[in-house]
Short mmCIF file of C-alpha atoms in Angstrom, two decimals:
data_model
loop_
_atom_site.label_atom_id
_atom_site.label_comp_id
_atom_site.label_asym_id
_atom_site.label_seq_id
_atom_site.Cartn_x
_atom_site.Cartn_y
_atom_site.Cartn_z
CA MET E 262 64.35 118.95 141.53
CA ALA E 263 64.27 115.42 141.95
CA ARG E 264 67.57 113.79 143.66
CA GLU E 265 69.13 111.33 140.92
CA ASP E 266 71.62 108.74 143.12
CA LYS E 267 73.97 107.54 140.96
CA LEU E 268 74.83 103.39 141.15
CA ALA E 269 78.41 102.67 141.83
CA ASN E 270 79.81 101.04 138.43
CA GLY E 271 81.85 98.71 140.62
CA PRO E 272 80.18 94.94 139.95
CA ALA E 273 79.42 95.67 136.25
CA ALA E 274 83.48 96.33 135.46
CA ALA E 275 84.33 93.47 137.26
CA ALA E 276 82.04 91.56 135.21
CA LEU E 277 83.30 93.20 132.35
CA VAL E 278 87.10 92.88 133.70
CA ALA E 279 86.82 89.22 134.14
CA ALA E 280 85.37 87.79 131.00
CA GLY E 281 88.46 89.59 129.47
CA ILE E 282 90.61 87.34 132.17
CA GLY E 283 89.12 84.53 131.09
CA SER E 284 89.52 84.45 128.17
CA VAL E 285 93.15 85.04 128.32
CA ALA E 286 93.25 82.01 130.34
CA LEU E 287 91.58 80.19 127.95
CA GLY E 288 94.17 81.75 125.84
CA LEU E 289 97.33 80.50 127.95
CA PHE E 290 95.56 76.75 128.45
CA THR E 291 95.39 76.31 124.84
CA THR E 292 98.82 77.13 124.58
CA LEU E 293 100.27 76.01 126.95
CA PRO E 294 99.48 72.08 126.27
CA GLU E 295 100.93 72.64 122.60
CA ALA E 296 104.22 73.33 123.81
CA ASN E 297 104.43 70.89 126.26
CA THR E 298 103.36 67.55 126.73
CA SER E 299 103.11 67.32 130.33
CA VAL E 300 100.99 69.74 130.80
CA LYS E 301 99.09 68.08 128.19
CA GLU E 302 98.97 65.18 130.05
CA MET E 303 97.86 67.11 133.58
CA LEU E 304 95.19 69.09 131.07
CA SER E 305 93.63 65.53 130.05
CA PHE E 306 90.74 65.04 133.56
CA TYR E 307 88.86 63.21 131.33
CA SER E 308 89.98 60.99 128.16
CA PRO E 309 87.52 61.61 125.50
CA VAL E 310 87.78 65.03 125.07
CA ASP E 311 91.74 65.08 126.34
CA PRO E 312 93.79 68.73 127.51
CA LEU E 313 90.34 70.35 126.60
CA SER E 314 88.37 69.84 129.31
CA GLY E 315 91.12 70.82 131.62
CA LYS E 316 91.36 74.04 129.47
CA THR E 317 87.77 75.13 129.56
CA THR E 318 87.43 74.14 132.95
CA LEU E 319 91.04 75.64 134.49
CA ALA E 320 89.78 79.00 132.58
CA VAL E 321 86.27 78.81 134.20
CA ILE E 322 88.23 78.76 136.88
CA VAL E 323 89.89 81.45 136.27
CA TRP E 324 87.25 83.29 135.29
CA LEU E 325 85.11 82.52 139.05
CA LEU E 326 87.87 83.58 140.84
CA SER E 327 88.61 86.87 138.76
CA TRP E 328 85.05 87.82 138.79
CA ALA E 329 84.56 87.25 143.13
CA ILE E 330 87.91 89.60 143.63
CA LEU E 331 86.82 92.55 141.54
CA HIS E 332 83.49 92.49 142.19
CA GLY E 333 84.43 92.13 146.29
CA TRP E 334 87.33 94.98 145.54
CA TRP E 335 84.99 97.43 143.52
CA ARG E 336 82.15 97.12 145.57
CA ASN E 337 80.84 100.74 145.99
CA LYS E 338 83.28 102.11 143.45
CA GLU E 339 82.60 104.48 140.72
CA LEU E 340 85.12 103.34 137.51
CA ALA E 341 85.74 105.35 134.38
CA PHE E 342 84.39 102.41 132.56
CA GLY E 343 85.85 104.05 129.09
CA LYS E 344 88.62 102.28 130.25
CA VAL E 345 87.23 99.71 132.26
CA PHE E 346 85.80 99.16 128.69
CA ILE E 347 88.95 99.27 126.14
CA THR E 348 91.13 96.97 128.87
CA THR E 349 88.42 94.39 127.93
CA LEU E 350 89.05 94.31 124.97
CA ALA E 351 91.98 94.47 125.49
CA LEU E 352 92.56 90.87 127.77
CA ILE E 353 89.30 89.12 124.81
CA ALA E 354 91.56 90.02 121.49
CA LEU E 355 94.72 88.96 123.00
CA GLY E 356 92.73 85.92 124.47
CA ILE E 357 90.71 84.36 121.22
CA VAL E 358 94.33 86.20 119.47
CA SER E 359 96.17 83.23 121.60
CA THR E 360 93.57 79.86 120.82
CA PHE E 361 94.08 80.12 117.13
CA PRO E 362 96.81 77.41 115.75
CA PRO E 363 99.12 79.87 114.12
CA PHE E 364 100.12 81.80 117.50
CA PHE E 365 100.86 78.65 119.24
CA ALA E 366 102.52 77.18 116.52
CA VAL E 367 105.33 80.15 115.92
CA SER E 368 105.84 79.86 120.48
CA SER E 369 105.73 76.39 120.02
CA PRO E 370 109.68 75.30 120.43
#
């Protein structure tokens, strides 16, 4: 009988959860400039596209940092993949919802 070595699923889990965190970050960076004009000005890294340049740049940075950190923590771990998957779906759903105008139009004062 052949022995099967299980591979740790931590790196894959880190990639999935980091994608969810990046989605939430994009939603946050979409909502904040609509609520505060000074944030909108701060996120204008490249004037032809205004705050879109800052929103996407910062969301990618958050995604990459969270992926690196989670990968370091979970590199050799076996995680409950069902919980990881549900967490990822919830984070992505929150990120998507927070990018729609009805969401941030209601939340702004």
